[in-house]
Short mmCIF file of C-alpha atoms and ligand atoms in Angstrom, two decimals:
data_model
loop_
_atom_site.label_atom_id
_atom_site.label_comp_id
_atom_site.label_asym_id
_atom_site.label_seq_id
_atom_site.Cartn_x
_atom_site.Cartn_y
_atom_site.Cartn_z
CA MET A 1 -7.37 -1.56 49.18
CA SER A 2 -4.32 -0.29 51.16
CA ALA A 3 -0.61 -0.70 49.68
CA ARG A 4 -0.13 -3.70 52.77
CA ALA A 5 -2.82 -5.63 50.99
CA ALA A 6 -2.12 -4.67 47.54
CA ALA A 7 1.46 -6.06 48.04
CA ALA A 8 0.18 -9.55 49.29
CA VAL A 9 -1.91 -9.66 45.75
CA THR A 10 -0.46 -11.69 43.21
CA LEU A 11 -0.61 -12.25 39.50
CA ALA A 12 -2.11 -15.67 39.94
CA ASP A 13 -4.82 -14.12 41.44
CA PHE A 14 -5.77 -12.76 37.79
CA GLY A 15 -7.86 -16.19 37.16
CA SER A 16 -9.99 -16.16 33.81
CA LEU A 17 -12.82 -13.87 32.50
CA SER A 18 -15.35 -13.72 29.99
CA THR A 19 -16.55 -11.20 27.96
CA GLU A 20 -18.86 -11.07 24.98
CA ARG A 21 -17.10 -12.84 22.30
CA LEU A 22 -13.88 -14.02 23.82
CA ILE A 23 -12.36 -16.17 27.05
CA VAL A 24 -9.24 -14.66 28.66
CA ARG A 25 -7.38 -17.45 30.98
CA ALA A 26 -4.19 -18.44 31.65
CA LEU A 27 -1.85 -20.79 28.83
CA GLU A 28 -1.63 -24.32 28.63
CA GLU A 29 0.51 -26.54 26.24
CA SER A 30 -2.53 -27.60 24.49
CA ASP A 31 -2.95 -23.98 23.05
CA LEU A 32 0.83 -24.33 20.81
CA PRO A 33 -0.71 -25.27 17.72
CA ASP A 34 -3.44 -22.31 17.69
CA LEU A 35 -0.64 -20.32 18.81
CA LEU A 36 1.76 -21.29 15.85
CA ALA A 37 -0.94 -20.09 13.56
CA VAL A 38 -0.73 -16.69 15.09
CA ASN A 39 2.58 -16.19 15.63
CA GLY A 40 3.74 -18.00 12.28
CA ASP A 41 2.67 -14.89 10.68
CA ALA A 42 5.53 -12.30 9.53
CA GLU A 43 2.93 -9.59 9.40
CA THR A 44 1.55 -10.23 12.78
CA THR A 45 5.17 -10.68 14.32
CA ARG A 46 6.47 -7.66 12.54
CA PHE A 47 6.66 -4.89 15.36
CA LEU A 48 7.16 -8.31 18.15
CA PRO A 49 10.37 -8.60 19.81
CA TYR A 50 11.06 -12.07 18.48
CA ALA A 51 11.38 -13.86 15.05
CA THR A 52 8.25 -15.73 13.64
CA TRP A 53 7.42 -18.97 14.18
CA GLN A 54 8.35 -21.40 11.98
CA HIS A 55 7.56 -24.97 13.52
CA LEU A 56 5.80 -26.42 16.90
CA ASP A 57 9.30 -26.50 18.41
CA ASP A 58 9.41 -22.79 18.30
CA ALA A 59 6.25 -22.76 20.10
CA ARG A 60 7.40 -25.38 22.87
CA ALA A 61 10.55 -23.19 23.18
CA TRP A 62 8.41 -20.10 23.78
CA LEU A 63 6.12 -21.82 26.45
CA ALA A 64 9.47 -23.00 28.45
CA ARG A 65 10.78 -19.49 28.11
CA MET A 66 7.08 -18.21 29.40
CA ARG A 67 7.17 -20.72 32.14
CA GLY A 68 10.59 -19.63 33.40
CA ILE A 69 9.53 -16.06 33.48
CA GLU A 70 5.99 -16.71 35.59
CA ALA A 71 7.79 -18.94 38.11
CA GLY A 72 9.92 -15.61 39.12
CA GLY A 73 6.16 -14.19 40.03
CA THR A 74 6.72 -11.19 37.61
CA ALA A 75 4.54 -12.35 34.33
CA LEU A 76 1.43 -13.98 33.67
CA GLN A 77 1.14 -15.69 29.95
CA LEU A 78 -2.78 -15.02 29.00
CA VAL A 79 -4.29 -16.72 25.71
CA VAL A 80 -7.71 -15.07 24.17
CA GLU A 81 -10.08 -17.86 23.18
CA GLN A 82 -12.86 -17.31 20.77
CA ARG A 83 -16.08 -18.43 22.61
CA SER A 84 -18.18 -19.32 19.79
CA ASP A 85 -15.68 -22.43 18.80
CA GLY A 86 -12.84 -22.51 21.34
CA ARG A 87 -10.04 -21.58 19.14
CA VAL A 88 -7.08 -19.81 20.52
CA ILE A 89 -6.71 -16.53 18.64
CA GLY A 90 -4.37 -14.23 20.25
CA THR A 91 -2.44 -13.59 23.82
CA VAL A 92 -2.25 -11.20 26.25
CA LEU A 93 1.08 -11.16 28.34
CA LEU A 94 1.28 -9.70 31.87
CA PHE A 95 5.14 -8.66 33.00
CA LYS A 96 7.00 -6.49 35.24
CA TRP A 97 4.37 -6.79 37.60
CA ASP A 98 5.73 -4.70 40.54
CA ALA A 99 3.56 -5.64 43.76
CA THR A 100 5.00 -2.49 46.01
CA SER A 101 4.12 -0.14 42.86
CA ALA A 102 1.02 -2.14 41.94
CA ARG A 103 2.31 -1.56 38.58
CA VAL A 104 2.26 -4.28 35.35
CA GLU A 105 2.96 -3.93 31.54
CA LEU A 106 0.80 -5.31 29.02
CA GLY A 107 2.10 -7.27 25.40
CA TYR A 108 -0.62 -8.34 23.03
CA VAL A 109 -1.13 -9.99 19.92
CA LEU A 110 -3.85 -11.38 17.91
CA ALA A 111 -4.29 -13.47 14.79
CA ARG A 112 -4.46 -11.39 11.34
CA SER A 113 -7.44 -13.17 10.25
CA HIS A 114 -9.21 -11.39 13.58
CA TRP A 115 -7.81 -7.83 13.04
CA GLY A 116 -10.01 -4.82 12.91
CA GLN A 117 -13.37 -6.37 14.47
CA GLY A 118 -12.46 -4.88 18.31
CA LEU A 119 -11.37 -8.06 19.82
CA MET A 120 -8.26 -7.03 21.32
CA HIS A 121 -9.90 -3.98 22.58
CA GLU A 122 -12.61 -6.11 24.21
CA ALA A 123 -10.30 -8.69 25.72
CA LEU A 124 -8.06 -5.61 26.93
CA ARG A 125 -11.09 -3.99 28.71
CA GLY A 126 -11.62 -6.96 30.36
CA VAL A 127 -7.67 -7.49 31.61
CA CYS A 128 -7.66 -3.61 32.68
CA ALA A 129 -10.72 -4.23 34.45
CA ARG A 130 -9.80 -6.88 36.43
CA LEU A 131 -5.92 -5.52 36.69
CA PHE A 132 -7.96 -2.21 38.48
CA GLY A 133 -10.50 -4.09 40.45
CA ALA A 134 -9.32 -7.58 41.94
CA LEU A 135 -5.55 -7.24 41.39
CA ALA A 136 -5.69 -3.55 43.20
CA VAL A 137 -3.33 -2.28 40.43
CA ARG A 138 -2.58 1.47 40.32
CA ARG A 139 -0.92 1.78 36.77
CA ILE A 140 -0.72 -0.28 33.43
CA GLU A 141 1.86 0.37 30.87
CA ALA A 142 2.70 -0.49 27.19
CA GLU A 143 5.57 0.35 25.21
CA VAL A 144 4.94 0.25 21.44
CA ASP A 145 7.05 0.99 18.21
CA VAL A 146 5.88 4.55 16.87
CA ALA A 147 5.29 2.73 13.56
CA ASN A 148 2.44 0.31 14.98
CA THR A 149 -0.77 2.01 14.48
CA ALA A 150 -3.07 -0.02 14.92
CA SER A 151 -1.69 -0.86 18.55
CA HIS A 152 -1.24 2.86 19.36
CA GLN A 153 -5.26 3.40 18.47
CA LEU A 154 -6.29 0.76 20.62
CA LEU A 155 -4.21 2.29 23.56
CA LEU A 156 -5.82 5.38 22.67
CA ARG A 157 -9.06 4.29 22.53
CA LEU A 158 -8.87 2.12 25.84
CA GLY A 159 -7.67 5.67 27.74
CA PHE A 160 -3.91 5.44 27.78
CA ALA A 161 -2.08 8.05 27.35
CA VAL A 162 1.56 8.57 25.31
CA GLU A 163 3.71 9.72 28.20
CA GLY A 164 6.57 9.60 26.11
CA ARG A 165 9.02 8.32 23.23
CA LEU A 166 12.02 6.40 24.45
CA ARG A 167 14.30 7.06 21.35
CA GLN A 168 16.41 3.83 19.80
CA ARG A 169 14.56 1.79 22.53
CA TRP A 170 15.26 -1.52 21.02
CA VAL A 171 17.19 -3.55 18.53
CA VAL A 172 15.29 -6.25 16.75
CA ARG A 173 16.23 -8.27 13.93
CA ASP A 174 18.94 -5.80 12.64
CA ARG A 175 16.26 -2.85 13.08
CA CYS A 176 16.79 0.16 15.93
CA TYR A 177 13.34 1.52 16.60
CA ASP A 178 12.10 4.23 18.69
CA VAL A 179 9.12 3.54 20.95
CA HIS A 180 6.05 5.60 22.75
CA LEU A 181 5.25 4.77 26.52
CA TYR A 182 1.99 4.54 27.40
CA GLY A 183 0.00 4.56 30.99
CA LEU A 184 -3.21 3.84 32.35
CA LEU A 185 -4.14 4.79 36.09
CA ALA A 186 -6.74 3.27 37.92
CA THR A 187 -7.79 7.13 39.02
CA ASP A 188 -7.71 7.84 35.04
CA PRO A 189 -11.15 9.10 33.78
CA SER A 190 -10.82 6.20 30.97
CA PRO A 191 -13.87 6.51 28.58
CA ASP A 192 -14.33 2.86 28.24
CA PHE A 193 -14.45 0.71 31.37
CA LYS A 194 -15.17 2.88 34.34
CA SER A 195 -17.94 4.90 33.35
C1 COA B 1 -2.49 -4.58 17.54
C2 COA B 1 -3.71 -5.18 17.34
C3 COA B 1 -3.48 -6.49 18.55
C4 COA B 1 -4.81 -4.94 17.14
O1 COA B 1 -6.02 -5.89 17.08
P1 COA B 1 -7.39 -5.54 16.89
O2 COA B 1 -8.24 -6.74 17.43
O3 COA B 1 -7.35 -5.71 15.50
O4 COA B 1 -7.58 -4.12 17.29
P2 COA B 1 -9.43 -3.43 17.38
O5 COA B 1 -9.95 -3.54 16.34
O6 COA B 1 -9.57 -3.42 19.07
O7 COA B 1 -8.70 -1.83 17.18
C5 COA B 1 -7.65 -1.40 16.66
C6 COA B 1 -7.83 0.08 16.21
O8 COA B 1 -6.40 0.40 15.32
C7 COA B 1 -7.15 0.57 13.94
N1 COA B 1 -6.48 -0.33 13.32
C8 COA B 1 -6.77 -1.28 13.24
N2 COA B 1 -5.74 -2.28 12.05
C9 COA B 1 -5.02 -0.63 11.69
C10 COA B 1 -3.96 -0.76 10.69
N3 COA B 1 -3.13 -1.37 10.00
N4 COA B 1 -3.91 0.75 10.56
C11 COA B 1 -4.22 1.83 11.27
N5 COA B 1 -5.11 1.48 12.24
C12 COA B 1 -5.52 0.10 12.35
C13 COA B 1 -8.85 0.00 13.97
O9 COA B 1 -9.52 0.74 13.49
C14 COA B 1 -9.01 0.39 15.45
O10 COA B 1 -8.88 1.91 15.82
P3 COA B 1 -10.40 2.66 16.39
O11 COA B 1 -10.44 2.23 17.52
O12 COA B 1 -9.99 4.38 15.86
O13 COA B 1 -11.65 2.29 15.47
C15 COA B 1 -3.41 -6.29 16.26
O14 COA B 1 -3.32 -5.58 15.24
C16 COA B 1 -2.38 -6.92 16.30
O15 COA B 1 -2.26 -8.07 16.71
N6 COA B 1 -0.98 -6.60 15.54
C17 COA B 1 0.40 -7.59 15.94
C18 COA B 1 0.66 -7.65 16.91
C19 COA B 1 1.50 -6.25 17.66
O16 COA B 1 1.65 -5.48 16.82
N7 COA B 1 0.89 -5.91 19.14
C20 COA B 1 1.07 -5.16 19.91
C21 COA B 1 2.58 -4.73 20.20
S1 COA B 1 2.59 -3.31 20.93
#
């Protein structure tokens, strides 16, 4: 796709996708009770830049914030739904969308009860394939707390490279921490979803 055609693509073109066990689709207000169960767990939010949710009001405030960011055209909040029972078990955020550079950043969260089953790997495989395909993205980025081993392993298995360490990048809940910057290019020989 030419640079001009790529610039015409928007995040709204992402649509939804199905994998073996999951559906990845746009966030709806009716997802909030399920997402309260995900983000109401302090172990799950340990590495995330927001406080653990306590009430549905926290979920509503988050929805309003996400809708505001989405309105600017630089972000799309997706949810991860389990096909077996329709329950929403996680989220994937596409943000810092730069159409000219065909670049986007990823954020993701999964309910603790579902960790370690390869589910986020399955979801992100589909998301990255869609981004590189229909959305003609050139580069996908992620910033991860250097202590977040599960996220590190997940990105490496997807073919991301660690491109550097950003020292004292964030202060969240009075904790200052370094992150690794990860990058995956459409032209990288990703072992997982382009072979
Ligand atoms: C990061 C997260 C999404 C991973 O989801 P998941 O579905 O459990 O991940 P997967 O099962 O697809 O794979 C995770 C990898 O990390 C490994 N892993 C999982 N938990 C781990 C842990 N506590 N310590 C070390 N490795 C771990 C898995 O073995 C797997 O590695 P492998 O591919 O080499 O076998 C999930 O742990 C999560 O939601 N964490 C809290 C939110 C968060 O930190 N989000 C990322 C912010 S950057």
